[in-house]
Short mmCIF file of C-alpha atoms in Angstrom, two decimals:
data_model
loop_
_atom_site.label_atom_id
_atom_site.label_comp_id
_atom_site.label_asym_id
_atom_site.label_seq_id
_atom_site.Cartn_x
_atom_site.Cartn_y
_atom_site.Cartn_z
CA UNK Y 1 0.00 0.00 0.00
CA UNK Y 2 1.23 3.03 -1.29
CA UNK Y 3 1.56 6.74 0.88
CA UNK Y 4 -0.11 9.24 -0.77
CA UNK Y 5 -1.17 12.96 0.66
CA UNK Y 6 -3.80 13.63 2.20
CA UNK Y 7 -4.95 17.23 3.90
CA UNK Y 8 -5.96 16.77 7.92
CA UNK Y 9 -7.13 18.66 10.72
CA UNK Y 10 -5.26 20.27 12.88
CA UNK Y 11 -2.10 19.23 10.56
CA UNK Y 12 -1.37 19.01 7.56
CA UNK Y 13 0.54 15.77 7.33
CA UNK Y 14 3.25 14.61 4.64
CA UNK Y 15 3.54 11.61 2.94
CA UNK Y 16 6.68 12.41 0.85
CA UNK Y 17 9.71 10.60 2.90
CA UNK Y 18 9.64 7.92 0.08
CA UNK Y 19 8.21 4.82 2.37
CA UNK Y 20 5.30 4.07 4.80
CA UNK Y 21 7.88 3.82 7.92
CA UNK Y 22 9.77 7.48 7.14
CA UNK Y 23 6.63 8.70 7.24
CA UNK Y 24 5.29 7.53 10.65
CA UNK Y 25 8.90 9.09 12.03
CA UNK Y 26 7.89 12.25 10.01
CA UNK Y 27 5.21 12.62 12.38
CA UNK Y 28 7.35 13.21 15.21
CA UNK Y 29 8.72 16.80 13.23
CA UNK Y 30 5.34 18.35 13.00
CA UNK Y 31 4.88 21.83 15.04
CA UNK Y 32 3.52 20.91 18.13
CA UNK Y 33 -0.05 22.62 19.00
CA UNK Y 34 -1.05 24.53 21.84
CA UNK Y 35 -0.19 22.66 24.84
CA UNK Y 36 2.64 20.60 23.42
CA UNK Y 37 -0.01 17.82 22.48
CA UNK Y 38 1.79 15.20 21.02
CA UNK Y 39 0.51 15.26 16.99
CA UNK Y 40 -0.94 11.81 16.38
CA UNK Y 41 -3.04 11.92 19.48
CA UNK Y 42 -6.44 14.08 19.60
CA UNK Y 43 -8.91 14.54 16.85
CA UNK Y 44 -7.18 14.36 13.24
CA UNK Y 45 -4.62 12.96 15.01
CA UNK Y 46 -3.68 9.12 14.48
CA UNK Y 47 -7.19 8.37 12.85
CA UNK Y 48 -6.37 11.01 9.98
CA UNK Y 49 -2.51 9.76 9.51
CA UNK Y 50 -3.64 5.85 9.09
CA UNK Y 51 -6.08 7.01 6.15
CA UNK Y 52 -3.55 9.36 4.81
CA UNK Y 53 -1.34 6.82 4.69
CA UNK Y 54 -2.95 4.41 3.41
CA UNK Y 55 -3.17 1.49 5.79
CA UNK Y 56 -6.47 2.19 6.27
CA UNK Y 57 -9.22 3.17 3.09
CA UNK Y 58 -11.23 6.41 3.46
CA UNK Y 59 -14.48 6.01 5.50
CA UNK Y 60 -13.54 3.25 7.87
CA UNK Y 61 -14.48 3.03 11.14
CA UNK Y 62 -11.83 4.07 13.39
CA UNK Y 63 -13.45 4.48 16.88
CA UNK Y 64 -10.85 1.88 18.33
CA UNK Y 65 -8.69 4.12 18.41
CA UNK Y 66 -7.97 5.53 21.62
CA UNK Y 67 -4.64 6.32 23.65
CA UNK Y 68 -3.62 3.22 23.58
CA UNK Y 69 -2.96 2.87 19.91
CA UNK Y 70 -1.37 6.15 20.16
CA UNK Y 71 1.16 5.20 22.56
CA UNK Y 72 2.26 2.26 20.70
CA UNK Y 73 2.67 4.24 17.46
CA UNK Y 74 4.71 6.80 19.29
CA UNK Y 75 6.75 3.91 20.42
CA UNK Y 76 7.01 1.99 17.26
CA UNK Y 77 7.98 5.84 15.95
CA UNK Y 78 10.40 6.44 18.35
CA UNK Y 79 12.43 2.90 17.34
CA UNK Y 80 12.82 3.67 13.90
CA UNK Y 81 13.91 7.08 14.02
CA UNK Y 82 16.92 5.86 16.69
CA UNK Y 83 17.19 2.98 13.48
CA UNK Y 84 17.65 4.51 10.46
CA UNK Y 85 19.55 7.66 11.71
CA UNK Y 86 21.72 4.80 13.37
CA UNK Y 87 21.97 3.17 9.96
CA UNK Y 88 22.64 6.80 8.15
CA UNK Y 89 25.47 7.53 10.89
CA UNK Y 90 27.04 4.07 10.60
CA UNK Y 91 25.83 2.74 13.83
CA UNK Y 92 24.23 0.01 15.39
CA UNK Y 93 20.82 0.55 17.33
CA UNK Y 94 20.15 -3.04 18.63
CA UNK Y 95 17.36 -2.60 20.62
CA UNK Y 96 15.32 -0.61 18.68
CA UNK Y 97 15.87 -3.32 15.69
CA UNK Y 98 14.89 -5.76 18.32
CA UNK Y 99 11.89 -4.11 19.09
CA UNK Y 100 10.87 -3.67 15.04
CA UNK Y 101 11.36 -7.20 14.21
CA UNK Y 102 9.14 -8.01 17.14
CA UNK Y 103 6.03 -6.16 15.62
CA UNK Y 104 7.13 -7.16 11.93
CA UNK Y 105 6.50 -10.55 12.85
CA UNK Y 106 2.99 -9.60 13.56
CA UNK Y 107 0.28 -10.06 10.67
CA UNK Y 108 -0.29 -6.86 8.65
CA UNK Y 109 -4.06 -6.16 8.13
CA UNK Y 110 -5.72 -8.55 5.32
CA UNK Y 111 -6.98 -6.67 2.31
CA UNK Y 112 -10.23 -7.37 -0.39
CA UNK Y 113 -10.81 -5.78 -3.64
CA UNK Y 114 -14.99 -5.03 -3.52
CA UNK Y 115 -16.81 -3.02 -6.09
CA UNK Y 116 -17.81 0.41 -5.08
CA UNK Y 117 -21.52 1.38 -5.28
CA UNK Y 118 -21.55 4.13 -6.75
CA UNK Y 119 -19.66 3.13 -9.98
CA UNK Y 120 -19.08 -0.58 -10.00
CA UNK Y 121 -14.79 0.30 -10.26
CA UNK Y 122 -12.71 -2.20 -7.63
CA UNK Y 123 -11.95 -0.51 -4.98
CA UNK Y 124 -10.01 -2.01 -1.63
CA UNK Y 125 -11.02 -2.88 2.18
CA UNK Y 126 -9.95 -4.62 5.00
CA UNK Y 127 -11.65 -7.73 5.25
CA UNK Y 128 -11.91 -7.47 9.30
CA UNK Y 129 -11.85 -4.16 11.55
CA UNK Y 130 -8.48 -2.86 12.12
CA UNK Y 131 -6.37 -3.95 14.91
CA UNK Y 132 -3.39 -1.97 15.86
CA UNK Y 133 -1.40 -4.34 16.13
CA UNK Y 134 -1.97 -5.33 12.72
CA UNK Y 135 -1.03 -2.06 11.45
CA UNK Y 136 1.55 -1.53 13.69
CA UNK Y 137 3.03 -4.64 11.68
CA UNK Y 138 2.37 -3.53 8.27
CA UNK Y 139 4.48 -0.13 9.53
CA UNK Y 140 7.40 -1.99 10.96
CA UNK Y 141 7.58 -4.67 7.65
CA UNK Y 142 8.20 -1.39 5.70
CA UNK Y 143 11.07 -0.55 8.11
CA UNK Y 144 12.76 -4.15 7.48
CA UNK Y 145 12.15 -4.18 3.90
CA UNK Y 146 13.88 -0.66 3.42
CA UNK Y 147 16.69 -1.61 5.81
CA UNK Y 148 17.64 -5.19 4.11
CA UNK Y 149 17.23 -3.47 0.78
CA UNK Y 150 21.24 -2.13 0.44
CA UNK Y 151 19.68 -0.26 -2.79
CA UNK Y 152 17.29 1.51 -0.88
CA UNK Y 153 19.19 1.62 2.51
CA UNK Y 154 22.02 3.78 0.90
CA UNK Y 155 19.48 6.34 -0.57
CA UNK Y 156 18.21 7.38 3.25
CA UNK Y 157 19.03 10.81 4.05
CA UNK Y 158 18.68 13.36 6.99
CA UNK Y 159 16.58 16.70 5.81
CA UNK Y 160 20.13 19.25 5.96
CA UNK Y 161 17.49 22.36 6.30
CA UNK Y 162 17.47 24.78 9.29
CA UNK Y 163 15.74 22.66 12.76
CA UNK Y 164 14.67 20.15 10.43
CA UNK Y 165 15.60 16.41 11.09
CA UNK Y 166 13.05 14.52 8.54
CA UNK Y 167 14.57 11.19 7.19
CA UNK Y 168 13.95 10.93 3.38
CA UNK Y 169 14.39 8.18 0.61
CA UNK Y 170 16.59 10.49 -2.03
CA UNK Y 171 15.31 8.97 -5.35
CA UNK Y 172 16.83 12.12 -7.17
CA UNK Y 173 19.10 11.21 -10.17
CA UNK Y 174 22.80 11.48 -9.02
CA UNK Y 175 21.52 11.23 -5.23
CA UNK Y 176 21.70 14.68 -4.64
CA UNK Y 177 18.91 15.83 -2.63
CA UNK Y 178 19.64 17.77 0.30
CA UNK Y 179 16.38 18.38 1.74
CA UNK Y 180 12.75 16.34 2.87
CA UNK Y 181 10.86 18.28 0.34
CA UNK Y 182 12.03 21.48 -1.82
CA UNK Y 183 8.80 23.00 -1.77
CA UNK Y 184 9.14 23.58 2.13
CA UNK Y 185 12.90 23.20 3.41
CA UNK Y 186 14.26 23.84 -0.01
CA UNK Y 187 12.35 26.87 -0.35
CA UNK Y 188 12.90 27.89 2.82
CA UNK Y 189 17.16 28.11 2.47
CA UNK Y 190 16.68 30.08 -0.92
CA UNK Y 191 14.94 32.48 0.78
CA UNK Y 192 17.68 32.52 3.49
CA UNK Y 193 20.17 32.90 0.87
CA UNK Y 194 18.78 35.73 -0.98
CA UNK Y 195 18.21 37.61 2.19
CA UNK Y 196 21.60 37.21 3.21
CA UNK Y 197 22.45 38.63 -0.37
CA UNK Y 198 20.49 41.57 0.03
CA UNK Y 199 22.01 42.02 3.17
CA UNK Y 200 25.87 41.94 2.20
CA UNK Y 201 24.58 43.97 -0.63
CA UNK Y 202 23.01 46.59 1.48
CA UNK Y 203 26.39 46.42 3.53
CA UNK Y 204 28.35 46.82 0.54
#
């Protein structure tokens, strides 16, 4: 199942880290609200990011989930960031691969193709409620596929923009993407640059 973006209340989550488990650890970079709540929890929190990311389709019922799953996606989140910045930096991070493997050797959620009633097209669903720790499975098999993959392991980068630490897949050609998205950290250092132009103009 493949991330795509999707527009949420109170934030606007991305899905563009390049794989399923990059984006769960995204979550852990969004501004945090009034209060310091943590971003997954509340209303649009969790809920919203399963559907955005597709481990869930549009419309299902989701009033399962409570604090519970929340803590245990914080968790799972937690792990991988301490394992692929471990794998970027050239270390190891044994526990928190420990950890992973345990929940990738859960069951990921089973799918069924059914035809929508409004236009007879296929469309998919999960042929029994969702469990959490079902999805919390299909998260961390992400994380061990992109790790064992050496192709894919050497393309993970850290985000090299101001106070931003997002891991990304760099799929650019000659693997030279410096930041999680251009449109936002990109953007954000040309500004910087041509205001520090303007400025040593101004001086000269």
């Amino acid at each position: 199942m493949t991330a795509r973006a999707t527009r949420t209340a109170p934030y606007d989550w991305r899905f563009d880290s390049g794989r399923l488990c990059l984006d769960l650890v995204a979550t852990a970079d969004v501004p945090w609200s009034t209060g310091r709540q943590e971003p997954l929890a509340g209303e649009g929190g969790l809920g919203s990011w399963l559907v955005g990311a597709r481990l869930v389709p549009a419309g299902t019922p989701l009033a399962a989930v409570d604090g519970r799953w929340v803590e245990r996606f914080v968790e799972l989140r937690g792990r991988l960031g301490q394992l692929v910045r471990a794998e970027i930096d050239g270390r190891f991070a044994e526990s928190a691969l420990e950890r992973v493997n345990t929940l990738a050797a859960g069951a990921p959620p089973a799918v069924r193709a059914v035809r929508d009633s409004r236009n007879g097209t296929l469309v998919w669903t999960l042929a029994t409620a969702p469990e959490c720790g079902q999805l919390l499975a299909a998260v961390a098999r992400d994380a061990v596929e992109l790790l064992t993959d050496p192709l894919a392991r050497a393309r993970l980068r850290e985000c090299e923009g101001e106070s931003c630490r997002r891991v990304y897949l760099d799929t650019s050609r000659g693997r030279r993407r410096r930041w999680c998205s251009s449109e936002v950290c990109g953007n954000r250092e040309r500004v910087a640059r041509h205001r520090r132009r303007v400025a040593a103009t101004a001086r000269a």
